[in-house]
Short mmCIF file of C-alpha atoms and ligand atoms in Angstrom, two decimals:
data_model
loop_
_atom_site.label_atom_id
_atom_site.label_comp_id
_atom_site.label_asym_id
_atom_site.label_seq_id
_atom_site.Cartn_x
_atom_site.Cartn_y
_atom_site.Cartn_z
CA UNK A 38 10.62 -3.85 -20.91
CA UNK A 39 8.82 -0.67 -19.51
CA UNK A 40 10.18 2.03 -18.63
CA UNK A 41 7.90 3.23 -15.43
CA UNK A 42 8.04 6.49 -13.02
CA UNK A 43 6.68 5.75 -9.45
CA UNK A 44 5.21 8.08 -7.53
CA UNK A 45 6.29 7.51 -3.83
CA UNK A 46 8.97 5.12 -5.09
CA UNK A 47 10.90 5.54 -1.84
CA UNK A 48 7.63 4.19 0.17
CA UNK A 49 7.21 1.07 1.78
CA UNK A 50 4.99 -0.21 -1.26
CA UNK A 51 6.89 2.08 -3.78
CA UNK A 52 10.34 0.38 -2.45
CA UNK A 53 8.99 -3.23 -2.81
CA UNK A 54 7.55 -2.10 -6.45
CA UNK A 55 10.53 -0.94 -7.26
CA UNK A 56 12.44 -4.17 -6.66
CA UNK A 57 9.94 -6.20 -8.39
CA UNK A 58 10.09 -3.86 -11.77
CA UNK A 59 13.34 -4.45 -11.68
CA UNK A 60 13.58 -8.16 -11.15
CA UNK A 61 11.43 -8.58 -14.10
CA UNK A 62 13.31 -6.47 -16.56
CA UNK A 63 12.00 -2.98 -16.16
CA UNK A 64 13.28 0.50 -15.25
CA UNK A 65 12.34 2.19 -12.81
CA UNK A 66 12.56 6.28 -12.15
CA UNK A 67 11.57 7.62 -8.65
CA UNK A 68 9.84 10.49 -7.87
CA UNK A 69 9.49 11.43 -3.94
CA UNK A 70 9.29 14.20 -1.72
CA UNK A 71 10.58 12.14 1.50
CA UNK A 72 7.71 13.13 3.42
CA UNK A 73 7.26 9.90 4.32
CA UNK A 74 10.62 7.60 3.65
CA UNK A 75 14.00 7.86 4.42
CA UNK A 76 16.47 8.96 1.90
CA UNK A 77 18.78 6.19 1.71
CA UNK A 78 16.22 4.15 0.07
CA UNK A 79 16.90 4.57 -3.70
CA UNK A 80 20.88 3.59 -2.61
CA UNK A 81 19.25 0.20 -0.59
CA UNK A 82 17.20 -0.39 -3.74
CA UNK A 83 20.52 0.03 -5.73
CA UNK A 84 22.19 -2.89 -3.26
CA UNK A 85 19.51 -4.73 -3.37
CA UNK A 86 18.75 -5.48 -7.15
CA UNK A 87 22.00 -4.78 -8.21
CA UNK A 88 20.93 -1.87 -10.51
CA UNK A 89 22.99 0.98 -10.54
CA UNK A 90 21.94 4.68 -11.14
CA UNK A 91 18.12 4.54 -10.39
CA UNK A 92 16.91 7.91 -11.46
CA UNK A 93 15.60 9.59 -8.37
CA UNK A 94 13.64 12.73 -8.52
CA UNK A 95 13.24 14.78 -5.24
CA UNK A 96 9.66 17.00 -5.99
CA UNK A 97 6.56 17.26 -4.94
CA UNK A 98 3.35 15.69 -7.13
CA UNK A 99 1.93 18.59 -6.11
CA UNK A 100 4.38 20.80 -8.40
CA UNK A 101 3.39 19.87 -11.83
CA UNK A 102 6.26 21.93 -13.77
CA UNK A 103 8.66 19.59 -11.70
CA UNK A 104 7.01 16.40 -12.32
CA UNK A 105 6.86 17.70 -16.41
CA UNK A 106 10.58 18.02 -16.07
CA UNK A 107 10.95 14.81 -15.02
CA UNK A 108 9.23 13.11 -17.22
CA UNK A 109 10.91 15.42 -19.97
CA UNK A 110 14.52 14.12 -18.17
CA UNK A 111 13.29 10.67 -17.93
CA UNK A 112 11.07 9.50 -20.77
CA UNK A 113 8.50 6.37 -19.42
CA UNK A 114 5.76 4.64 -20.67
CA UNK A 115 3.72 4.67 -17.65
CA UNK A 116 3.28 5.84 -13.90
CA UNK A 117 2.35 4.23 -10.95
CA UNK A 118 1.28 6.51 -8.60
CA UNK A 119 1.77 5.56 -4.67
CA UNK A 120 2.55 9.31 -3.09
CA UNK A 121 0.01 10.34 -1.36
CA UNK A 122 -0.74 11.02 2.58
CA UNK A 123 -2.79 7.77 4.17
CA UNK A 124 -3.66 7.95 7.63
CA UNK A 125 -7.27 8.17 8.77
CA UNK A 126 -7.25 9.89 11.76
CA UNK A 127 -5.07 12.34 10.44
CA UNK A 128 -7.38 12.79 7.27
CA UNK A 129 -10.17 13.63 9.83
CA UNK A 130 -8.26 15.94 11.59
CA UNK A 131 -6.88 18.21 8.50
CA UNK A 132 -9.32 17.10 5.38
CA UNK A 133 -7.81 20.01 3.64
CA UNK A 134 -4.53 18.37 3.93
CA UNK A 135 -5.85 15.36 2.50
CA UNK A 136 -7.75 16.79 -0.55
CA UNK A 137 -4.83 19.08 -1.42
CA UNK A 138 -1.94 16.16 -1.27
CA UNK A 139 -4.08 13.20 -2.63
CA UNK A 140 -6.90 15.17 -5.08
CA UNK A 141 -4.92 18.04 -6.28
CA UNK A 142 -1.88 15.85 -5.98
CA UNK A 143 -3.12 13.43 -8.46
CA UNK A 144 -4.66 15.74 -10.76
CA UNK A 145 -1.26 17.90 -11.38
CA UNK A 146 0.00 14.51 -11.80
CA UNK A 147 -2.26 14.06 -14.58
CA UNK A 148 -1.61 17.36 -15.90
CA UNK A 149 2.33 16.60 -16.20
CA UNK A 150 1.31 13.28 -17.39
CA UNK A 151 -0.97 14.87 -20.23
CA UNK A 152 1.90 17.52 -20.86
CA UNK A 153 4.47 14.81 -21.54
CA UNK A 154 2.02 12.16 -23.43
CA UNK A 155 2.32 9.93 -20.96
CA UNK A 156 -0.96 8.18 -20.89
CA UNK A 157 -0.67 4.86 -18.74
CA UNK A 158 -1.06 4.87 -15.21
CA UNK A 159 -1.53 2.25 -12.00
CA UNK A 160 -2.73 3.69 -8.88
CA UNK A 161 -2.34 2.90 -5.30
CA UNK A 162 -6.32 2.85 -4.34
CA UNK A 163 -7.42 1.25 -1.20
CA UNK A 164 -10.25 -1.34 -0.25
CA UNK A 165 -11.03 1.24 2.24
CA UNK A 166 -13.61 2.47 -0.39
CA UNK A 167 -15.84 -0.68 0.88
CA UNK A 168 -16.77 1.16 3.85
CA UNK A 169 -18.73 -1.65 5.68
CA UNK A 170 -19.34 -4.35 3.66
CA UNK A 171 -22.79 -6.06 2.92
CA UNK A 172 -20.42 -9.26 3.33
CA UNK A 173 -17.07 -10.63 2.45
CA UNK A 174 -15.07 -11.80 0.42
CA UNK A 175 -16.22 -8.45 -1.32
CA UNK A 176 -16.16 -8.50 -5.45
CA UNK A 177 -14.97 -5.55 -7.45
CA UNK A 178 -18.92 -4.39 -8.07
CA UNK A 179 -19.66 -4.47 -4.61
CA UNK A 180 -21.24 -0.34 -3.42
CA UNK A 181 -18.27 2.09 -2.37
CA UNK A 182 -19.39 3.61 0.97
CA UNK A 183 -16.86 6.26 1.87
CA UNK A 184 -16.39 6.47 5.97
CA UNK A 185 -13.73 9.27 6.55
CA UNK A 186 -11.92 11.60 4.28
CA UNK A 187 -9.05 9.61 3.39
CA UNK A 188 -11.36 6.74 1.67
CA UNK A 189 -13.30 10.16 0.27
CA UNK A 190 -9.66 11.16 -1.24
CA UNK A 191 -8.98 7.69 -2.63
CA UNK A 192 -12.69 7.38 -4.26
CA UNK A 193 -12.27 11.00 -6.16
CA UNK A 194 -8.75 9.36 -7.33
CA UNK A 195 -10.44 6.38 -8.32
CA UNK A 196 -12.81 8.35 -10.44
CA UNK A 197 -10.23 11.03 -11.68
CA UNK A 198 -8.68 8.30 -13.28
CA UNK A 199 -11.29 6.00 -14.23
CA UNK A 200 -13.10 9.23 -16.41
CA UNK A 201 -10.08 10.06 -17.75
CA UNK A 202 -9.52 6.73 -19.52
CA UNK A 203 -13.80 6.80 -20.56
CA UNK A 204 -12.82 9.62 -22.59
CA UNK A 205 -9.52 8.61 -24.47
CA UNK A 206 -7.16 11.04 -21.92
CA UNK A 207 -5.63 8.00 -20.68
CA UNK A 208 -4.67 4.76 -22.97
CA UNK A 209 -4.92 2.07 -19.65
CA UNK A 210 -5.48 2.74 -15.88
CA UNK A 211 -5.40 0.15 -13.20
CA UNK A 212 -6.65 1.19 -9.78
CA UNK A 213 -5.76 -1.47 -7.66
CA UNK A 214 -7.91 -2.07 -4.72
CA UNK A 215 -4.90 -2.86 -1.56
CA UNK A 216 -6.44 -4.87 1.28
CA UNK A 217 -3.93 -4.59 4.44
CA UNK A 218 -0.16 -4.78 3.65
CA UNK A 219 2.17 -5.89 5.82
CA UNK A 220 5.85 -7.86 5.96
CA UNK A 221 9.17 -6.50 4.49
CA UNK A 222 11.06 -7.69 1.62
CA UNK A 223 13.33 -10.86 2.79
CA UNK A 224 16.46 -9.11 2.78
CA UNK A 225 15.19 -6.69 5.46
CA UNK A 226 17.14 -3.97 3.61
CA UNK A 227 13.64 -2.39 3.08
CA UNK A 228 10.06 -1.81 4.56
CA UNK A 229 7.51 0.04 6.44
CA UNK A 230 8.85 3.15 8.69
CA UNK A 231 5.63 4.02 10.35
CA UNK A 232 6.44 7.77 12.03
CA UNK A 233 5.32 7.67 15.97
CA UNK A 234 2.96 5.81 17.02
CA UNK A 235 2.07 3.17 14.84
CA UNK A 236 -1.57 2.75 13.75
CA UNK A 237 -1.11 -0.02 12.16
CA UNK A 238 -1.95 -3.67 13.58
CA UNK A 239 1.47 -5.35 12.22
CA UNK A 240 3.77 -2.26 12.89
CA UNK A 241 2.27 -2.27 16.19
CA UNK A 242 3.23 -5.45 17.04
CA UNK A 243 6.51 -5.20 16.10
CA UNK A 244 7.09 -3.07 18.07
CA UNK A 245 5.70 -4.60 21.05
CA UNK A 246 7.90 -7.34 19.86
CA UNK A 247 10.98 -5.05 20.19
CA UNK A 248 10.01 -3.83 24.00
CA UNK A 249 9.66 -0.34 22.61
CA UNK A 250 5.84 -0.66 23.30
CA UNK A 251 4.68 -2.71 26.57
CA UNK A 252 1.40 -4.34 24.97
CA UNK A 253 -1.04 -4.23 22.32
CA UNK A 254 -4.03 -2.81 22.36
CA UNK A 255 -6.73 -4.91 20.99
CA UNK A 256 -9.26 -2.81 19.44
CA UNK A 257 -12.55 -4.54 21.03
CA UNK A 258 -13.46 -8.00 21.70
CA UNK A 259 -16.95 -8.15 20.98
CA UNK A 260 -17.10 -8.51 17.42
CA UNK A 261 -19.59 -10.48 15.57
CA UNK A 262 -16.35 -12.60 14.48
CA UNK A 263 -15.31 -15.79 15.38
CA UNK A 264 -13.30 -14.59 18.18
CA UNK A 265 -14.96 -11.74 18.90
CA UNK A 266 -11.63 -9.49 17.32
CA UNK A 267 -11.30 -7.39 14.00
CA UNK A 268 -11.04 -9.77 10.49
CA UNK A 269 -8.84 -8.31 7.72
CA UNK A 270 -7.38 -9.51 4.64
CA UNK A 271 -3.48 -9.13 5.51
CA UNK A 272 -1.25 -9.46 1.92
CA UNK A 273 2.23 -9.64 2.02
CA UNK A 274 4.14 -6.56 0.44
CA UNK A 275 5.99 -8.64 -1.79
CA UNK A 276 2.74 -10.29 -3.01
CA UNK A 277 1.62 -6.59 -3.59
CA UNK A 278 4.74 -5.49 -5.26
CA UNK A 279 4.49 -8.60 -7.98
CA UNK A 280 0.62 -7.55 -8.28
CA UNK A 281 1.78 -3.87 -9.57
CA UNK A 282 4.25 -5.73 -12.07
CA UNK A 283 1.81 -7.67 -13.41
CA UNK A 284 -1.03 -5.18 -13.68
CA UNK A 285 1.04 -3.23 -15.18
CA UNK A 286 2.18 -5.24 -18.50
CA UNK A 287 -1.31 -6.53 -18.67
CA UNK A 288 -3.01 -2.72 -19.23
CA UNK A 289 0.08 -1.77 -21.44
CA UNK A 290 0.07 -5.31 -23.84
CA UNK A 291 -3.71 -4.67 -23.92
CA UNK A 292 -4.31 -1.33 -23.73
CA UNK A 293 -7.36 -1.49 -21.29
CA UNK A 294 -8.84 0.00 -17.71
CA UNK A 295 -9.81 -1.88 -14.50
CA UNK A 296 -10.40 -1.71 -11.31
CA UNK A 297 -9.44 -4.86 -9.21
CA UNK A 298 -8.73 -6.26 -5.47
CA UNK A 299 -5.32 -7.14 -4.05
CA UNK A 300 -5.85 -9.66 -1.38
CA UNK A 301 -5.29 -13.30 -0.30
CA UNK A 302 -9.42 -13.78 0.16
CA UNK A 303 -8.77 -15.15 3.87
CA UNK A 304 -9.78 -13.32 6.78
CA UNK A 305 -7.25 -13.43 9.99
CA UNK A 306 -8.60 -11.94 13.21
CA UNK A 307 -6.33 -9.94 15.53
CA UNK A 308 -5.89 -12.53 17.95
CA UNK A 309 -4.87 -15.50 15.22
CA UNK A 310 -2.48 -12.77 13.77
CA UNK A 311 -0.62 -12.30 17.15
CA UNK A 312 -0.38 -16.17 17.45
CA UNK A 313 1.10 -16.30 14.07
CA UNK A 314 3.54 -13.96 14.94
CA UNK A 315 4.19 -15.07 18.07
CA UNK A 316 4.96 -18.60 16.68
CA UNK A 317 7.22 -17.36 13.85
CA UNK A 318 9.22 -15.56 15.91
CA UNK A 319 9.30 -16.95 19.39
CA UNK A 320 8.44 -13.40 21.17
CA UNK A 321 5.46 -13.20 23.28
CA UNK A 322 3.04 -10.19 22.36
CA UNK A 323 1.36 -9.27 25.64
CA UNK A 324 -2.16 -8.01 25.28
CA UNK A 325 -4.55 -5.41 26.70
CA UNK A 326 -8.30 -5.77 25.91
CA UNK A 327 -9.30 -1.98 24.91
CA UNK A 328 -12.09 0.07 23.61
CA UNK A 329 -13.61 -0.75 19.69
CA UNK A 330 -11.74 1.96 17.84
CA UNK A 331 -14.15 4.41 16.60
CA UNK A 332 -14.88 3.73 12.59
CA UNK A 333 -13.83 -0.08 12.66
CA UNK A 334 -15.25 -2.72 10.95
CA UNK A 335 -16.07 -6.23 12.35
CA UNK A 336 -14.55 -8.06 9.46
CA UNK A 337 -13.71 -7.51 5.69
CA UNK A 338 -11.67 -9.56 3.14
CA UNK A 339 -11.47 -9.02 -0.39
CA UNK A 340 -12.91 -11.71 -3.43
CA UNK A 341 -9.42 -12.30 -5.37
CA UNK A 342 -10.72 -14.04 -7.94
CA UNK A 343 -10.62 -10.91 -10.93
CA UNK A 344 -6.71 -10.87 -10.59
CA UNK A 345 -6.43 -14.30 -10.83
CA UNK A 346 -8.24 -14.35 -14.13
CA UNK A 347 -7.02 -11.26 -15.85
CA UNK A 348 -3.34 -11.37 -15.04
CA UNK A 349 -2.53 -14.16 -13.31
CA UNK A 350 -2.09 -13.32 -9.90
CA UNK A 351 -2.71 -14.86 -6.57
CA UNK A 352 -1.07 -14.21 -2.80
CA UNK A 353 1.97 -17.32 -2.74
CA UNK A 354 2.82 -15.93 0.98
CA UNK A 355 1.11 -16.67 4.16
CA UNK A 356 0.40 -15.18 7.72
CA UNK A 357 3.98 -16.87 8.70
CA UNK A 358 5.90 -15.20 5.70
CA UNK A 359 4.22 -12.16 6.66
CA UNK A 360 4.88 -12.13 9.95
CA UNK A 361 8.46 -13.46 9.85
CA UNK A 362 9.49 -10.89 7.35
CA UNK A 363 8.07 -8.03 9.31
CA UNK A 364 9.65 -9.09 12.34
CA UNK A 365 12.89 -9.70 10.83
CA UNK A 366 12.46 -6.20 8.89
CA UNK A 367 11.82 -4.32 12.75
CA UNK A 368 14.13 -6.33 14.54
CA UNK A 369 17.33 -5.18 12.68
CA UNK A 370 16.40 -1.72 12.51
CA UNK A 371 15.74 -2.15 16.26
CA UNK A 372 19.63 -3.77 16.74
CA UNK A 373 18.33 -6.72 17.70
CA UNK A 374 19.93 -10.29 16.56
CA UNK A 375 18.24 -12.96 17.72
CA UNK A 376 16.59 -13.72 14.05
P1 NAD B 166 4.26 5.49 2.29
O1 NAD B 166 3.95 6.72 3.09
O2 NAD B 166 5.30 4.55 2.81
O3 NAD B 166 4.67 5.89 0.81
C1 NAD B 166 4.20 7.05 0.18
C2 NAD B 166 5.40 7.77 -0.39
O4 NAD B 166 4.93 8.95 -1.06
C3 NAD B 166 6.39 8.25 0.67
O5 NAD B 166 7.71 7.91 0.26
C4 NAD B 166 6.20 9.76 0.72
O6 NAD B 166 7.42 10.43 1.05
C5 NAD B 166 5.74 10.06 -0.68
N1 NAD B 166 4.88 11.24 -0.80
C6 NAD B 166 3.81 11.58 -0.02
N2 NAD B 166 3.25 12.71 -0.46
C7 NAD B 166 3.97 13.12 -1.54
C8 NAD B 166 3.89 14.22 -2.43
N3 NAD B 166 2.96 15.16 -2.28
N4 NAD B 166 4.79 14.29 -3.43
C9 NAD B 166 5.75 13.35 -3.58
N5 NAD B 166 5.88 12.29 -2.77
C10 NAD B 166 5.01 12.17 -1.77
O7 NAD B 166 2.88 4.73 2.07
P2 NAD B 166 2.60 3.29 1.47
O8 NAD B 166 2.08 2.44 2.57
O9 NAD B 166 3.73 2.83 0.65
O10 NAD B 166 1.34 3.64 0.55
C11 NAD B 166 1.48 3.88 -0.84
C12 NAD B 166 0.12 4.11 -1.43
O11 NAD B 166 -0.71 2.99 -1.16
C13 NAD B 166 -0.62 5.32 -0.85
O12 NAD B 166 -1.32 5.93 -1.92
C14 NAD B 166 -1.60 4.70 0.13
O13 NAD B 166 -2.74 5.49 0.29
C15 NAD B 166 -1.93 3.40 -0.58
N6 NAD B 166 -2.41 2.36 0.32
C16 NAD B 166 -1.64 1.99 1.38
C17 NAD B 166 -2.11 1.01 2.26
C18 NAD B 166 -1.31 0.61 3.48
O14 NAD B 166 -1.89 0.06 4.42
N7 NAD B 166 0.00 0.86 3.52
C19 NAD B 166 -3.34 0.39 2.01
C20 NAD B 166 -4.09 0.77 0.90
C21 NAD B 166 -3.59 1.76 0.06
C1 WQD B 167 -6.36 -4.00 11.59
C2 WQD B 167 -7.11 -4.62 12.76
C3 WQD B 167 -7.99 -3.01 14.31
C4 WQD B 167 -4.07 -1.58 15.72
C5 WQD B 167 -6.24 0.71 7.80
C6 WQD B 167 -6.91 1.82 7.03
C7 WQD B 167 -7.13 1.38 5.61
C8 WQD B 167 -5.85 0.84 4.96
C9 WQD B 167 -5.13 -0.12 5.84
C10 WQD B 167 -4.79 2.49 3.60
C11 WQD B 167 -8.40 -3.88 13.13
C12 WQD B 167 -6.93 -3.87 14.98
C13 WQD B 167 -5.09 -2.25 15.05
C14 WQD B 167 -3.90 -1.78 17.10
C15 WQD B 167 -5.72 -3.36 17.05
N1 WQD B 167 -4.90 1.87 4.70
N2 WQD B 167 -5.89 -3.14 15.71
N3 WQD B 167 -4.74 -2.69 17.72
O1 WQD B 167 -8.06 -0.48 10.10
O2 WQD B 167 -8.11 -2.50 8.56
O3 WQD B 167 -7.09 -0.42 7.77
O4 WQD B 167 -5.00 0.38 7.17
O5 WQD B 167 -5.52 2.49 2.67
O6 WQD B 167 -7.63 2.48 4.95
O7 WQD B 167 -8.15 2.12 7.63
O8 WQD B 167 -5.92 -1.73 9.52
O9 WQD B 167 -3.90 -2.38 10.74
O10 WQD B 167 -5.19 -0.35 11.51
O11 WQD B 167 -6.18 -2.60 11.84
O12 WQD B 167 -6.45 -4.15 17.67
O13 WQD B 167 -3.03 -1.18 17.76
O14 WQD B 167 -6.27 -4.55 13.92
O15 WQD B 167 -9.03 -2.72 15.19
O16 WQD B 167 -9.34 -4.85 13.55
P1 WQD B 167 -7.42 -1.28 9.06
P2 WQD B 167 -5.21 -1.71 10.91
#
C-alpha cells in the first residue's frame, strides 16, 4: 500500500486515478484548487469506491507553504502530479499564464516535495511533445519538437523532473507520455467537464449528441490519411487511470526513472470515431466539413510496447467502451435517459 497525494485529484484524469488507487489498496490525498473541477468530486469519489474521508486539500501548487502543510498533515510516499492548465489555444494566447501555472507550478511543487522528503513523483506529461512525427506508432526516443507553449510547458516539466532524479533529488519519476483520453468511468458518477466550448474531438461530440451543439466540425478532409481526416491514438480514461497505478508501484518497488507512452498503438480517424459512436449509442452526429485547424497533425499514434514490458500494461478497452462510456457520462449530466 502507498500512500499517494495527487495533484489535480478532482480532474477528469485525477478523479479516475483516484478510483483506481483505491481499488488496488492505496490511499489517496487530494490536492486541488477547483479551477478546473467541480467540488463535489472528492464526495462522488467517496460513493463511488466506498472509501470514506478522502483527505482533500483546497490550495494552489503554486503556493508551496500550503502544499508543505499538506504534506506535513498528510504524510505520502509519492505524488502524482495532474494540476496544471492544458489548453493550446489558450497557452498561445496568455504563455505567461502557462509558464507560471505549469513551470513555476511544478517547481514549488518540488520545493514542498523536497521540504517534506518526499522524493517519488508521476507526472501527467503529454505526447504533445512529438510535435509532428517522423512516423507513427512513435517510440519513447523518438525527437521532441515543441509546437505551441503548452507542449513548451510540458517539455520543461518533463526535464524539471527528469534532472532532478539524474542528480539523486528525486528517488523515482515517471513522466507518462498521455496520447488522447477520452470516456468516463462506467458508473458515470465521474468524468470530463470541459468549460465552454469544447475543444476536444470526444467532448465535442457529445455534445452534438445531446442537441446542445447542431454539428461537428471536422477539422479538414484532406489529410494524407486514409480518409483524408485527423488519426489519433484515443485511450480510454480508465485504461489511463490503471496505467498511473501501475507506474506507480513499479518506480517505488524499484526505485527507478522513465519516461513512457500511454496509448492503445491504433490510430482512429475522425470520421471512424463518429461511426463508433454513432453505433454505440444509436444518435446520429451530423457533420460539417470545415477548415484544417491551424497546428494539426495528419496522424499520430503512440508505440505501446515500453509499458507493456516494464509494468505490464496494455489498453483492455476499445473505441466502443470509449465511446459508450463518454456518452453515457454526458448524457446523464445532460438529463437525458435513453442509455
Ligand atoms: P483537468 O483540468 O480535468 O484536471 C486538472 C486539475 O488540476 C483540475 O481539477 C484543476 O482544478 C486542477 N488545477 C489546475 N491548476 C491548478 C493549480 N495551480 N493548483 C491546484 N490545482 C490546479 O485536466 P485533465 O484532463 O485531468 O489533465 C490532467 C493532466 O494531464 C494535466 O497535466 C494535463 O496537461 C495532462 N494531459 C491531459 C490530456 C487530456 O487530453 N486531457 C492529455 C495529455 C496530458
Ligand atoms: C482530435 C482530432 C482534430 C475537434 C489535443 C492537444 C494535446 C492533448 C490532447 C493535452 C484532430 C479533430 C477536433 C473538433 C475535429 N492534450 N477535431 N473537430 O488535437 O490530438 O490533442 O488534446 O495534452 O496536447 O493538442 O485532440 O481531441 O482536439 O482532436 O475535427 O471539434 O479531432 O482536428 O484531428 P488533439 P483533439
Amino acid at each position: 500500500m502507498t500512500r499517494v497525494l495527487l495533484t489535480g485529484g478532482a480532474g477528469y484524469i485525477g478523479s479516475h486515478t483516484a478510483v483506481a488507487l483505491i481499488e488496488r489498496g492505496h490511499e489517496v490525498v487530494i490536492l486541488d484548487n477547483f479551477a478546473n473541477s467541480e467540488r463535489d468530486v472528492p464526495a462522488r469519489l467517496e460513493r463511488l469506491t466506498g472509501r470514506a474521508n478522502i483527505p482533500v486539500i483546497e490550495a494552489d501548487i503554486r503556493d508551496t507553504g500550503a502544499v508543505s502543510a499538506a504534506l506535513a498533515a498528510h504524510p505520502v510516499e509519492a505524488v502524482i502530479h495532474f494540476a496544471a492548465l492544458k489548453a493550446v489555444g489558450e497557452s498561445e494566447a496568455d504563455p505567461l499564464l502557462y509558464y507560471d501555472m505549469n513551470i513555476i507550478g511544478t517547481i514549488r511543487l518540488l520545493q514542498a516535495m523536497q521540504a517534506q522528503n518526499v522524493r517519488r513523483i508521476v507526472f501527467s506529461s503529454s505526447a504533445t511533445v512529438y510535435g509532428q512525427p517522423d512516423s507513427s506508432p512513435i517510440p519513447e526516443d523518438a525527437p521532441t519538437r515543441v509546437q505551441n507553449i503548452y507542449g513548451r510547458t510540458k517539455l520543461v516539466m518533463e526535464d524539471l523532473i527528469s534532472d532532478l532524479a539524474r542528480t539523486g533529488k528525486l528517488q523515482a519519476a515517471a513522466n507518462l507520455r498521455y496520447f488522447n483520453p477520452v470516456g468516463a468511468h462506467p458508473s458515470a458518477m465521474i468524468g470530463e467537464t470541459p468549460r465552454g466550448v469544447p475543444n476536444n474531438l470526444m467532448p465535442y461530440v457529445t455534445q452534438v449528441a445531446t442537441g446542445e451543439r447542431p454539428h461537428l466540425n471536422v477539422f479538414g478532409n484532406d489529410y494524407d490519411t486514409p480518409d483524408g481526416t485527423g488519426v489519433r491514438d484515443y485511450i480510454h480514461v480508465v485504461d489511463l487511470a490503471r496505467a498511473h497505478a501501475l507506474a506507480l508501484e513499479h518506480i517505488c518497488a524499484n526505485d527507478v526513472s522513465l519516461t513512457v507512452n500511454l496509448g492503445t498503438g491504433t490510430g482512429i480517424s475522425v470520421l471512424e470515431l463518429v461511426r463508433a459512436f454513432e453505433r454505440a449509442t444509436g444518435r446520429e452526429i451530423p457533420l460539417n466539413i470545415a477548415p484544417r485547424r491551424p497546428g494539426d497533425v495528419a496522424s499520430y499514434y503512440a508505440n505501446p510496447d515500453m509499458a507493456a514490458r516494464v509494468f505490464g500494461w496494455q489498453a483492455a478497452l476499445d473505441v466502443n467502451d470509449m465511446c459508450r462510456d463518454s456518452w453515457a457520462w454526458q448524457a446523464r449530466r445532460a438529463g437525458i435517459n435513453d442509455i
